XYZ file of N, CA and C in Angstrom:
672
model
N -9.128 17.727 2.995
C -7.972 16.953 2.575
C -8.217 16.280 1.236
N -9.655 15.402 1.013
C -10.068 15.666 -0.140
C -9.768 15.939 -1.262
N -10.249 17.521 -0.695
C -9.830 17.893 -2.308
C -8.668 18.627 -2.634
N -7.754 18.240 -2.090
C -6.573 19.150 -2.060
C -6.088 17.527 -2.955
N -6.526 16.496 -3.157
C -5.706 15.450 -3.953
C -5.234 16.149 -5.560
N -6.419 16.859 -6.171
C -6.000 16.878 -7.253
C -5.223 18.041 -7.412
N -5.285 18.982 -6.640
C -3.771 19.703 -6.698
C -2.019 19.133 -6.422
N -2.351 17.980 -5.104
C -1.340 17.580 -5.280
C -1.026 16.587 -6.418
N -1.696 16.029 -7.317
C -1.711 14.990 -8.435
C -1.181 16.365 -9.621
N -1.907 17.206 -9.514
C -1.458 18.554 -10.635
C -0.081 18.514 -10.636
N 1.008 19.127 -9.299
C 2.052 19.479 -9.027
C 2.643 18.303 -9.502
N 2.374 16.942 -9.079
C 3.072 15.884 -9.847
C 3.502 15.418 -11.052
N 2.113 15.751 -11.580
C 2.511 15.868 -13.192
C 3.680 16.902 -13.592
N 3.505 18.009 -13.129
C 4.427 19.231 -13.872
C 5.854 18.515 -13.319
N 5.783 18.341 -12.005
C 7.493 17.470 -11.578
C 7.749 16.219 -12.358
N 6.719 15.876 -13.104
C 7.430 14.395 -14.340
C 7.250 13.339 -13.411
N 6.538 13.395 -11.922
C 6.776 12.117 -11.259
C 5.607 11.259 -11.521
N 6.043 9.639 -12.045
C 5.436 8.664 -12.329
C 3.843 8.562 -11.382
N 2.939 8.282 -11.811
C 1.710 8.064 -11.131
C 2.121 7.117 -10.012
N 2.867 6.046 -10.358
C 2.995 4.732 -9.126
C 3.563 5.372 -8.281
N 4.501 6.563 -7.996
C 5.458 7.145 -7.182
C 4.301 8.123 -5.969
N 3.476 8.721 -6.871
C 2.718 9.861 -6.617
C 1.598 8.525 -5.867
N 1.449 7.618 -5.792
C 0.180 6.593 -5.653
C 0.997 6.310 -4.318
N 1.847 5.723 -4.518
C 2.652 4.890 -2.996
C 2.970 6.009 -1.832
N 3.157 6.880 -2.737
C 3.235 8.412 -1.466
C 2.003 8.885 -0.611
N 1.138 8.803 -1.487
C -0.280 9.545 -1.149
C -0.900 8.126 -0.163
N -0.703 7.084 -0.084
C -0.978 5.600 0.659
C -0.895 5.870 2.173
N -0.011 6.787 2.272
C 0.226 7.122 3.638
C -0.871 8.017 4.565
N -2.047 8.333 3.802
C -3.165 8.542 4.334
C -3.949 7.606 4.988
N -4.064 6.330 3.880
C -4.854 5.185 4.595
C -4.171 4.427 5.841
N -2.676 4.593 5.604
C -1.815 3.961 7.114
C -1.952 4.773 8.096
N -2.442 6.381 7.996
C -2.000 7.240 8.760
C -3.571 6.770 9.699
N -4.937 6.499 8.792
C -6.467 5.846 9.005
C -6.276 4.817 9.942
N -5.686 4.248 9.458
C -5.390 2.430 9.954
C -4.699 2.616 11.605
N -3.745 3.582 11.783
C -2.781 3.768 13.145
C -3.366 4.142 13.711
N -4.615 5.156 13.587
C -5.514 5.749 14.058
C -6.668 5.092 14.666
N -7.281 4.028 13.968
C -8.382 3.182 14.420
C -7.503 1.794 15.198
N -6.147 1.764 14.683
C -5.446 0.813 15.819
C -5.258 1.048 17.010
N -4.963 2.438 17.403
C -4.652 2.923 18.655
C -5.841 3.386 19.274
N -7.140 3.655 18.656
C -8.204 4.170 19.279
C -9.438 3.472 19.048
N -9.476 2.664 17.922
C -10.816 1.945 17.551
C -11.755 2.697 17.078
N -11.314 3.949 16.327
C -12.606 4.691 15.720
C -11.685 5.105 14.618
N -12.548 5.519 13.764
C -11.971 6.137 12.388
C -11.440 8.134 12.744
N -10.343 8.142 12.066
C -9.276 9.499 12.412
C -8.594 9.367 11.793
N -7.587 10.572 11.951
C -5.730 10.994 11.282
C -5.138 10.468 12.533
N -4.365 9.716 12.612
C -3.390 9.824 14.013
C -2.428 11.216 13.793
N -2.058 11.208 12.751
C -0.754 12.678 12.772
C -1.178 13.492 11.351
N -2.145 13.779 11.363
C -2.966 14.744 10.660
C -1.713 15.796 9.854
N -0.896 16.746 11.101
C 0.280 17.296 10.570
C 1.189 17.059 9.656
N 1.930 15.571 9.828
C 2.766 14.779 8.962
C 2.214 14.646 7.650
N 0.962 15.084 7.323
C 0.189 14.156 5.979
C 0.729 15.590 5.342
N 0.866 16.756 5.956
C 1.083 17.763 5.320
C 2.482 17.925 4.271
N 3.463 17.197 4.804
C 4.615 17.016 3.893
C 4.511 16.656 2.540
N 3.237 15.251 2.866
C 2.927 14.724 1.473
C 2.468 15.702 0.712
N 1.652 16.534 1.015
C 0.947 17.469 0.335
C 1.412 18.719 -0.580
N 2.453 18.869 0.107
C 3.184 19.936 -0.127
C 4.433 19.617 -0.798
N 4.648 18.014 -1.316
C 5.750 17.931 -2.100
C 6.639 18.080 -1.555
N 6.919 17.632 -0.160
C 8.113 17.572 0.185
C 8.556 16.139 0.893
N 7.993 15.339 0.777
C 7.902 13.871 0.980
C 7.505 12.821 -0.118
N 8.365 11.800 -0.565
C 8.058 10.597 -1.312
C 8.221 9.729 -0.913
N 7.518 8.363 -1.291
C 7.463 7.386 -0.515
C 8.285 6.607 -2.468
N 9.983 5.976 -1.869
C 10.531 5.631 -2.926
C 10.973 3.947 -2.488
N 10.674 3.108 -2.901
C 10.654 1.678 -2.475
C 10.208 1.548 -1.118
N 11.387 1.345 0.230
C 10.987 0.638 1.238
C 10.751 1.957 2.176
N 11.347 2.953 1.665
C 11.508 4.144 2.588
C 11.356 5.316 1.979
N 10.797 6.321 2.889
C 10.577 7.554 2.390
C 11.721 8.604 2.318
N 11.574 9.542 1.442
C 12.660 10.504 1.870
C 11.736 12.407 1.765
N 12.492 12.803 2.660
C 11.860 13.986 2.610
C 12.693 15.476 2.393
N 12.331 16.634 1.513
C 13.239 17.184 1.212
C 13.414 18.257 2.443
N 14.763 19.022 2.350
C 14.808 19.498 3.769
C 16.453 20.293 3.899
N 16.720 20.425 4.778
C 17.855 20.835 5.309
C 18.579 19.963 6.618
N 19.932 20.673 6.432
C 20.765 19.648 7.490
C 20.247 20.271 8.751
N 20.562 20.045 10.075
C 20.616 20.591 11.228
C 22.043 20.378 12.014
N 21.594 20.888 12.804
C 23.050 21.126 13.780
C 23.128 19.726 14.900
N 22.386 18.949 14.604
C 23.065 17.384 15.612
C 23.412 16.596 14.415
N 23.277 16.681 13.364
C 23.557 15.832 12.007
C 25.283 16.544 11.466
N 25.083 18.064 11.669
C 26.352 18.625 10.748
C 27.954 18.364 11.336
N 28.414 17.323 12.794
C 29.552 17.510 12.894
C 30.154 16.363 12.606
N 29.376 14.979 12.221
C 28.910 13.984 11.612
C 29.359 13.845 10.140
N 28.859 14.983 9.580
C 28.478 15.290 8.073
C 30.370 15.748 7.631
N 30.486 16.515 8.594
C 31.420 16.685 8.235
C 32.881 15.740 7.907
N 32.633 14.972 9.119
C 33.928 14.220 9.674
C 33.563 12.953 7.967
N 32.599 12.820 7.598
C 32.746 12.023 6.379
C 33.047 12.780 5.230
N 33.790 13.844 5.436
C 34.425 14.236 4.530
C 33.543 15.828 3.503
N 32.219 15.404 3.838
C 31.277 16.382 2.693
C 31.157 18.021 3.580
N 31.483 18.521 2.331
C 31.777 20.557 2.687
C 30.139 20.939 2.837
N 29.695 20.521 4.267
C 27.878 20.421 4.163
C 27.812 21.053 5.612
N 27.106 22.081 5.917
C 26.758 22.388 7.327
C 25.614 23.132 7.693
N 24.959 23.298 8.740
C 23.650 23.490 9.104
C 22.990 24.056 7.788
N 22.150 24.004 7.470
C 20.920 24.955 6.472
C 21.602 24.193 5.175
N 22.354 23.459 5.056
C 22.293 23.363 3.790
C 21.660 22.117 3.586
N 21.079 21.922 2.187
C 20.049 20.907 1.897
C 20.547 19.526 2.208
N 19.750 18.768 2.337
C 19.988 17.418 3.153
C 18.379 16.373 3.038
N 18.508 15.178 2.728
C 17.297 14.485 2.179
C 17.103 13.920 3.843
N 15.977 14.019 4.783
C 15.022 13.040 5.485
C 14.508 11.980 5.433
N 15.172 10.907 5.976
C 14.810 9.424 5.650
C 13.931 9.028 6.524
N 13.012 8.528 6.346
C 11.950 8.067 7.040
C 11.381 6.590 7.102
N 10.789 5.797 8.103
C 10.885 4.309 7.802
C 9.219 3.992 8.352
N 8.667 3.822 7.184
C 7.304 3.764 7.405
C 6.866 2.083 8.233
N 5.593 2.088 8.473
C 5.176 0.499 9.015
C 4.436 0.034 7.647
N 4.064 -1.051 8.287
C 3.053 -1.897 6.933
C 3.818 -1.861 6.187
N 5.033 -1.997 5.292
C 5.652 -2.203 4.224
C 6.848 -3.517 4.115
N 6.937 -4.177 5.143
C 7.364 -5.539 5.185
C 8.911 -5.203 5.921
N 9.960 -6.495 5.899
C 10.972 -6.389 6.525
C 12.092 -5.274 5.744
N 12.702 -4.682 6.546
C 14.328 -3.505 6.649
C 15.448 -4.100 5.866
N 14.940 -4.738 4.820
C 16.125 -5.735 4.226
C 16.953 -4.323 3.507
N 18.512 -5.452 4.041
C 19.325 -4.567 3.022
C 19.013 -4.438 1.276
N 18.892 -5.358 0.552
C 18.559 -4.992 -0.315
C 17.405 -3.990 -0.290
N 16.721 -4.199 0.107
C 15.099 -3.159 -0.183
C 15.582 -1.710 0.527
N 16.487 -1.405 1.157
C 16.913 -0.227 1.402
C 18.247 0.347 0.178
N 18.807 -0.322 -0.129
C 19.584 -0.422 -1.296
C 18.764 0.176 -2.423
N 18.029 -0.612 -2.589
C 16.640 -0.149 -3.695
C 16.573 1.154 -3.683
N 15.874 1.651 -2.443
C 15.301 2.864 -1.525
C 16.397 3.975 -2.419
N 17.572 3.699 -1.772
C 18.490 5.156 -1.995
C 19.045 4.974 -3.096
N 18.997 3.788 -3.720
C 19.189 4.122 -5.630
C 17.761 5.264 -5.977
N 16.822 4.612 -5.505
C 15.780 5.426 -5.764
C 15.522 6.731 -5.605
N 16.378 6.969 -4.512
C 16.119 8.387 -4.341
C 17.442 8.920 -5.299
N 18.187 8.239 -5.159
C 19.428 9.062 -5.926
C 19.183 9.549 -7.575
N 17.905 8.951 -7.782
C 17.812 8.888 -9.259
C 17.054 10.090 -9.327
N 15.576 9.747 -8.514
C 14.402 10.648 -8.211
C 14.965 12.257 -8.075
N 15.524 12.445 -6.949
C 15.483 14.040 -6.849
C 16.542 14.545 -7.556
N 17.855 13.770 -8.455
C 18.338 14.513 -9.455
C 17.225 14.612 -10.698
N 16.403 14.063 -10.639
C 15.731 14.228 -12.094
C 14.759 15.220 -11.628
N 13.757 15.091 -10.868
C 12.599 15.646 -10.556
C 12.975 17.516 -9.623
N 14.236 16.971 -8.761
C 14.551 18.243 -7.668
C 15.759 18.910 -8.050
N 16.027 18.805 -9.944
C 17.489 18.991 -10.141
C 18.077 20.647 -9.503
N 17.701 21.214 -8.777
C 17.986 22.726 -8.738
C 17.847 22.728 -7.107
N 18.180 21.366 -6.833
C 18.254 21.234 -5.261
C 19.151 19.870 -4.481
N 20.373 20.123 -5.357
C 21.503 18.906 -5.214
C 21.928 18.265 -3.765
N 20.837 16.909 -3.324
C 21.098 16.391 -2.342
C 22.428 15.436 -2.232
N 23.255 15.619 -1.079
C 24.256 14.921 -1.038
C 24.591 13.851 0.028
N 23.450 13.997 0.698
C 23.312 13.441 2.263
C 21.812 12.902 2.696
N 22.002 11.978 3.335
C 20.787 11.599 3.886
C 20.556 11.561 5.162
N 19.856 12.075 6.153
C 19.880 11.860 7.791
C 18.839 11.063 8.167
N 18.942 10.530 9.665
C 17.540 10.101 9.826
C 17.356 10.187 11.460
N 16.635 10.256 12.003
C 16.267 10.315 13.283
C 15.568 9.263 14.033
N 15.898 8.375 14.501
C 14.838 7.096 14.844
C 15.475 6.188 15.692
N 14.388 5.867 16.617
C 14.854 4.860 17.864
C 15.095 3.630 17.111
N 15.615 3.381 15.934
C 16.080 2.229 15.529
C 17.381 2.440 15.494
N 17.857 3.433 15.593
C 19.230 3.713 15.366
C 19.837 3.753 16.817
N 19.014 3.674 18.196
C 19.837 3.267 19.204
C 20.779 2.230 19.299
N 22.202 2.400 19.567
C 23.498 1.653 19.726
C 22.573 0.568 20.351
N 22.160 0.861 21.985
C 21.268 -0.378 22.915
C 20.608 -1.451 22.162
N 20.186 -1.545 21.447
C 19.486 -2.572 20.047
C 20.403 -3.760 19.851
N 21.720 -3.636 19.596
C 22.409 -4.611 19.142
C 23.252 -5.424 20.948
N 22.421 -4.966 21.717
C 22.361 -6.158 22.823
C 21.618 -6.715 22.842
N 20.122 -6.749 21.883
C 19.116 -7.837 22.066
C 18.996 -8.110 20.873
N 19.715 -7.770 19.506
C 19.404 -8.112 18.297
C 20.742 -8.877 18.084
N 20.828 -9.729 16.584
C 21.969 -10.574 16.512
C 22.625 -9.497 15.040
N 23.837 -10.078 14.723
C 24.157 -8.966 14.526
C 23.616 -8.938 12.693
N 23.302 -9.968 12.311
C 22.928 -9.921 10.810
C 21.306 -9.604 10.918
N 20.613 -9.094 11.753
C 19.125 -8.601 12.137
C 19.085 -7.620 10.803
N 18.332 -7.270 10.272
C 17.812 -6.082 9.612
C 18.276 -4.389 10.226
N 17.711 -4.626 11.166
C 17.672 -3.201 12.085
C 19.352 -3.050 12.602
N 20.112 -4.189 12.481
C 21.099 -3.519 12.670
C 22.585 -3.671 11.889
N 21.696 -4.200 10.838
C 22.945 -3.469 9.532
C 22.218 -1.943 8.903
N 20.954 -2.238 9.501
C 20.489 -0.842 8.873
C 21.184 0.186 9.467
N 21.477 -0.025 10.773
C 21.917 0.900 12.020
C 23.172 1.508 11.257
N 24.142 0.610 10.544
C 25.773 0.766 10.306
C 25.707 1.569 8.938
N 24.324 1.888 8.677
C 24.814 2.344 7.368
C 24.683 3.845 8.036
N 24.778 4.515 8.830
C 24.981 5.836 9.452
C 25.850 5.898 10.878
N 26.551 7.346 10.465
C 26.816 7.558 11.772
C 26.171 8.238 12.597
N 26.157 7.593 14.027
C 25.115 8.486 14.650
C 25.888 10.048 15.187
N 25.332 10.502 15.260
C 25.398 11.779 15.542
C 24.830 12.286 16.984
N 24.251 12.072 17.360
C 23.171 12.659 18.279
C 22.563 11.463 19.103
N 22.755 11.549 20.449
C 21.986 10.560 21.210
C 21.324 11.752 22.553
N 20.246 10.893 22.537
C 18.945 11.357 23.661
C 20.309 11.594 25.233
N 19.488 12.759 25.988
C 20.087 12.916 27.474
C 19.294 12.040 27.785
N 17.950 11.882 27.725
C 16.720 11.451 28.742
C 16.134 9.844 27.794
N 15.710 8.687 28.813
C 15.183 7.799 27.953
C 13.938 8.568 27.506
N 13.776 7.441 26.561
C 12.306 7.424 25.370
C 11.543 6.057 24.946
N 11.287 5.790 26.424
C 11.550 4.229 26.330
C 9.575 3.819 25.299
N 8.776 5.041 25.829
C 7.688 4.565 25.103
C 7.426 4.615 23.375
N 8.386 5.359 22.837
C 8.327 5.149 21.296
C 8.788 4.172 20.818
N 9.978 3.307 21.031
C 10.150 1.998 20.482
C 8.706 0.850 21.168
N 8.334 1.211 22.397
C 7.605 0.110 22.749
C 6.096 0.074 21.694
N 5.235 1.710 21.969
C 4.485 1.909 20.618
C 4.863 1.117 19.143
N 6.025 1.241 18.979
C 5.854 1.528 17.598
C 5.992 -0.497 17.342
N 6.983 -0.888 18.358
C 6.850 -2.363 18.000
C 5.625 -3.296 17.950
N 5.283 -3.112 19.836
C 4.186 -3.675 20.051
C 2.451 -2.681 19.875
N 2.573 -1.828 19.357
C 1.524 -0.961 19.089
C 0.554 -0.594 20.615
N 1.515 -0.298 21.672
C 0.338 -0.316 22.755
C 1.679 0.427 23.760
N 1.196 1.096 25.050
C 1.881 1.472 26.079
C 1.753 0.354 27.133
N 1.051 -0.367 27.001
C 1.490 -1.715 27.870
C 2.018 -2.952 27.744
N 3.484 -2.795 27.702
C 4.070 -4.097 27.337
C 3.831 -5.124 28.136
N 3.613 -5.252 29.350
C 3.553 -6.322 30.489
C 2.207 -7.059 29.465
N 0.880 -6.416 29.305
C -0.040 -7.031 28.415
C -0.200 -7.452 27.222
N 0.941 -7.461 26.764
C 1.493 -7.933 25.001
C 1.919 -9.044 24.812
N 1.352 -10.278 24.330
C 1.640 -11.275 23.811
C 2.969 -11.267 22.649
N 4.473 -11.433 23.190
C 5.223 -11.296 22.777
C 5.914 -12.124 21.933
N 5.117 -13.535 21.616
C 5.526 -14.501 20.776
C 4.847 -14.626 19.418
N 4.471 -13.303 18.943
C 3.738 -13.421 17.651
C 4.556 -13.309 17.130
N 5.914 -12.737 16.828
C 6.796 -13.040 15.666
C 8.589 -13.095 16.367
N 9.637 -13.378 15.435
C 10.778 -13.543 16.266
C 11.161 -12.005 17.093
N 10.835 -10.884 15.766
C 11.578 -9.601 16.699
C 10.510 -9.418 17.799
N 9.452 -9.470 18.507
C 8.628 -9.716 19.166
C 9.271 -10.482 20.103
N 9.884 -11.846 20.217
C 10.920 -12.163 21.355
C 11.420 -11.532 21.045
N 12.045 -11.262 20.858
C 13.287 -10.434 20.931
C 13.166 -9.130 21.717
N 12.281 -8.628 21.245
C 11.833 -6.757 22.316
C 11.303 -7.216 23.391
N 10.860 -8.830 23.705
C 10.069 -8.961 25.170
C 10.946 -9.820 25.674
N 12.424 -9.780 25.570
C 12.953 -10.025 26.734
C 13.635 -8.988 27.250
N 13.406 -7.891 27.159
C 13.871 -6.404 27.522
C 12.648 -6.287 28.642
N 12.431 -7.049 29.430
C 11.003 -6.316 30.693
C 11.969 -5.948 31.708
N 12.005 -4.973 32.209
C 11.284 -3.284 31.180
C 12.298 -3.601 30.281
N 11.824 -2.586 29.523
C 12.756 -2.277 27.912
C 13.702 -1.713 28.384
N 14.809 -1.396 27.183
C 15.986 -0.963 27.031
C 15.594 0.378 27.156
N 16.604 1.563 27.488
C 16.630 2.669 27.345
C 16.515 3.471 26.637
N 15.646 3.133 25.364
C 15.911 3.462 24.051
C 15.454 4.978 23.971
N 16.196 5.863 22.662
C 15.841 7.132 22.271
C 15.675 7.207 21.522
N 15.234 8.449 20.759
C 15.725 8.752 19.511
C 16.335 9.691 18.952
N 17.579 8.721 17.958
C 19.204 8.811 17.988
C 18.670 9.279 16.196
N 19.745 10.192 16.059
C 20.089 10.979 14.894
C 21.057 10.606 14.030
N 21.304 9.916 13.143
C 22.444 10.011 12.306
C 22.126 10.268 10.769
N 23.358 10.063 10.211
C 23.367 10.351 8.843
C 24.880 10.207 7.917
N 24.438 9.780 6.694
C 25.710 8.819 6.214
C 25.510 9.641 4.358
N 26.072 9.805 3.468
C 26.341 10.274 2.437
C 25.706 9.389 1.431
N 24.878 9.770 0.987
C 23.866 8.748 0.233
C 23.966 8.723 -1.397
N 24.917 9.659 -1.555
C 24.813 9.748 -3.037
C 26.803 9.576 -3.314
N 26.859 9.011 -4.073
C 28.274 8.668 -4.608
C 28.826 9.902 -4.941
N 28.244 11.441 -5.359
C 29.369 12.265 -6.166
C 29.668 13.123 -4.714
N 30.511 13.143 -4.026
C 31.208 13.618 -2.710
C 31.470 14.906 -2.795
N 32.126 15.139 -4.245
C 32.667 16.216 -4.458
C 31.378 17.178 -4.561
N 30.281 16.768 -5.105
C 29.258 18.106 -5.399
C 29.186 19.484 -3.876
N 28.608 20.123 -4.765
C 29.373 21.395 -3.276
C 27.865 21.673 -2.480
């Protein structure tokens, strides 16, 4: 993995992308280190696979959130449509992704995010005109805004998509992971921060999944 850095630093240069861009992207190795010795107490990749996106230039890490390049799918495209954009399965579509360690879901700092990207892959991906953004994530469960208030982070983030796609079956252990970093909530000291109450008065948790949506991220509608 190594030494595959300076090939991916090569490819960067020829794409014109800024060193700080190519620096905050490639970071996601040491978080990927860090999740790894959090969940196990020894040094590892937790998702070894995922690092591969970075690698391959198809993932940037652009302010608060990542985006990844890609195609639409078929729980995102009936969604896509009803907002109006002439967009359906296979056609290109940006992957939003919401990393940890990078501080609070503020609207502004997501604001930031998709100026950022809107700028980024017309300049850098011009021969691959994104018009849409999707995202997939148990933050986007509707169930959330019975234990969150409604000016929370997570759930104006929620409104900036429509969902598309909700789970048949719960998924109740990926929101609990990803909040409290452990499969045992009963053993989690739940008063270390407010959203922390907040997810521990759900014993057991909410039903949560993970819910699919996606909302039009770039202002020109008309592009085809």
């Amino acid at each position: 993995m190594v030494a595959a850095l300076p090939a991916v630093r090569a490819h960067h240069r020829e794409r014109g992308i800024a060193p700080e861009i190519a620096r905050r992207t490639l970071t996601d190795v040491g978080r990927n280190i860090a999740a790894h010795r959090r969940w196990y107490g020894t040094g590892g990749m937790l998702r070894p696979r995922w690092l591969s996106l970075h690698f391959h230039g198809e993932l940037y890490q652009l302010g608060r959130l990542q985006f990844q390049r890609g195609r639409i799918g078929t729980w995102t495209s009936g969604s896509i449509a009803a907002e109006g954009l002439p967009l359906g399965p296979g056609d290109l579509g940006l992957g939003l992704h919401i990393p940890d360690f990078l501080g609070p879901l503020t609207p502004k700092a997501c604001d930031r995010s998709l100026a950022m990207a809107r700028d980024f892959f017309a300049r850098h991906c011009s021969e691959e005109p994104y018009a849409v953004v999707t995202c997939g994530s148990w933050l986007l469960d509707p169930q959330l805004k019975q234990y969150l208030p409604r000016d929370s982070n997570i759930v104006r983030f929620q409104e900036r998509f429509r969902i598309s796609h909700l789970p048949t079956e719960p998924e109740d252990r990926t929101p609990v992971r990803f909040v409290f970093g452990t499969d045992d909530l009963l053993g989690t000291d739940v008063r270390q921060s407010p959203g922390r109450r907040v997810a521990g008065r759900a014993r057991p948790p909410p039903r949560a999944g993970h819910c699919a949506g996606d909302r039009a991220a770039h202002s020109d509608r008309r592009r085809p």
